[in-house]
Amino acid sequence: RGVLSAGVVAASGVAVPTEAATTVVSGVCSLGAGATVPATGASALYITVKKGAAADAASSLVRATPAPAIAAIRLTDVDFPLEFTVSSTDLFPDAGELSPGTPLTVA
């Protein structure tokens, strides 16, 4: 089982195709002790982003209304530790606006 460690760098609104992509969140993903990665080409790592902090995510599960993901990326043939960046181009169309400092959960 992998352990994900990430920190919010900045938040921004949804980019339009003519604008340069901006960083929404970046971090480092590392494996826990004893974890292994399948052979090259046989695995993928998905990183999803949701609005709200971890406490918000836990309370939404209790209410059976988990927050929808606002962005996701798929990475293949990765080495750990892995530095990653989720940019404004990875945001889903219905993600809405993000203000600087918006708490995000990365999983």
Short mmCIF file of C-alpha atoms in Angstrom, two decimals:
data_model
loop_
_atom_site.label_atom_id
_atom_site.label_comp_id
_atom_site.label_asym_id
_atom_site.label_seq_id
_atom_site.Cartn_x
_atom_site.Cartn_y
_atom_site.Cartn_z
CA ARG A 1 0.00 0.00 0.00
CA GLY A 2 1.37 3.38 -0.96
CA VAL A 3 1.51 6.46 1.22
CA LEU A 4 0.80 9.83 -0.37
CA SER A 5 2.31 12.97 1.02
CA ALA A 6 1.38 16.22 -0.68
CA GLY A 7 1.23 19.89 0.08
CA VAL A 8 -0.85 22.63 -1.46
CA VAL A 9 1.33 25.06 -3.38
CA ALA A 10 -1.27 27.38 -4.84
CA ALA A 11 -4.81 27.41 -6.10
CA SER A 12 -6.21 29.10 -9.15
CA GLY A 13 -9.26 29.24 -11.38
CA VAL A 14 -9.91 27.01 -14.36
CA ALA A 15 -7.62 27.88 -17.26
CA VAL A 16 -8.97 28.48 -20.74
CA PRO A 17 -7.05 26.97 -23.68
CA THR A 18 -5.33 30.26 -24.53
CA GLU A 19 -3.88 30.72 -21.03
CA ALA A 20 -0.79 29.05 -19.63
CA ALA A 21 -1.47 26.24 -17.17
CA THR A 22 -1.01 27.08 -13.50
CA THR A 23 -0.17 24.77 -10.62
CA VAL A 24 -3.14 23.75 -8.48
CA VAL A 25 -1.26 21.37 -6.16
CA SER A 26 2.08 19.57 -6.16
CA GLY A 27 3.81 17.17 -3.84
CA VAL A 28 5.79 13.99 -3.40
CA CYS A 29 4.35 10.48 -3.38
CA SER A 30 6.38 7.78 -1.64
CA LEU A 31 5.88 4.12 -0.87
CA GLY A 32 5.49 2.79 2.64
CA ALA A 33 8.06 0.39 4.08
CA GLY A 34 7.92 -2.98 2.36
CA ALA A 35 5.67 -1.83 -0.50
CA THR A 36 6.65 -2.80 -4.03
CA VAL A 37 5.74 -1.57 -7.50
CA PRO A 38 4.52 -4.02 -10.18
CA ALA A 39 6.63 -4.57 -13.29
CA THR A 40 7.00 -1.65 -15.69
CA GLY A 41 3.97 -1.19 -17.93
CA ALA A 42 1.72 -3.14 -15.59
CA SER A 43 0.70 -0.34 -13.26
CA ALA A 44 -0.62 3.19 -13.05
CA LEU A 45 -0.86 5.76 -10.28
CA TYR A 46 -3.96 7.92 -10.12
CA ILE A 47 -3.91 11.17 -8.17
CA THR A 48 -7.24 12.82 -7.43
CA VAL A 49 -7.98 16.22 -5.93
CA LYS A 50 -11.09 17.22 -3.98
CA LYS A 51 -12.07 20.50 -2.34
CA GLY A 52 -11.90 20.50 1.44
CA ALA A 53 -9.46 19.27 4.05
CA ALA A 54 -9.22 15.70 5.35
CA ALA A 55 -11.70 16.44 8.15
CA ASP A 56 -14.25 17.57 5.55
CA ALA A 57 -13.75 14.34 3.61
CA ALA A 58 -14.30 12.22 6.74
CA SER A 59 -17.51 14.02 7.68
CA SER A 60 -18.87 13.73 4.13
CA LEU A 61 -18.39 9.97 4.27
CA VAL A 62 -20.39 9.82 7.49
CA ARG A 63 -23.19 11.69 5.72
CA ALA A 64 -22.79 9.35 2.71
CA THR A 65 -22.21 12.35 0.44
CA PRO A 66 -18.54 12.28 -0.55
CA ALA A 67 -17.26 15.37 -2.29
CA PRO A 68 -16.69 14.90 -6.01
CA ALA A 69 -13.17 15.03 -7.41
CA ILE A 70 -12.29 18.32 -9.11
CA ALA A 71 -9.17 17.00 -10.89
CA ALA A 72 -7.29 13.80 -11.62
CA ILE A 73 -4.10 12.69 -13.31
CA ARG A 74 -2.88 9.25 -14.38
CA LEU A 75 0.81 8.44 -14.27
CA THR A 76 2.43 5.29 -15.67
CA ASP A 77 5.86 3.72 -15.25
CA VAL A 78 6.63 5.70 -12.12
CA ASP A 79 9.60 5.56 -9.77
CA PHE A 80 9.34 6.44 -6.10
CA PRO A 81 9.60 8.87 -4.50
CA LEU A 82 7.60 10.62 -7.22
CA GLU A 83 7.23 14.38 -7.56
CA PHE A 84 3.90 15.32 -9.15
CA THR A 85 2.01 18.42 -10.21
CA VAL A 86 -1.71 18.82 -10.88
CA SER A 87 -2.26 21.86 -13.08
CA SER A 88 -5.27 23.91 -14.11
CA THR A 89 -5.48 21.90 -17.33
CA ASP A 90 -6.18 18.77 -15.21
CA LEU A 91 -9.26 20.34 -13.58
CA PHE A 92 -12.63 18.90 -14.58
CA PRO A 93 -14.97 21.34 -16.40
CA ASP A 94 -17.34 21.50 -13.40
CA ALA A 95 -14.55 22.13 -10.85
CA GLY A 96 -15.56 25.76 -10.43
CA GLU A 97 -13.29 28.52 -9.25
CA LEU A 98 -10.54 27.97 -6.69
CA SER A 99 -9.34 30.80 -4.50
CA PRO A 100 -5.76 30.91 -3.21
CA GLY A 101 -5.63 29.01 0.06
CA THR A 102 -8.62 26.76 -0.72
CA PRO A 103 -8.10 23.57 1.31
CA LEU A 104 -7.65 20.54 -0.94
CA THR A 105 -7.48 16.80 -0.30
CA VAL A 106 -5.08 14.84 -2.49
CA ALA A 107 -5.42 11.07 -2.70
#
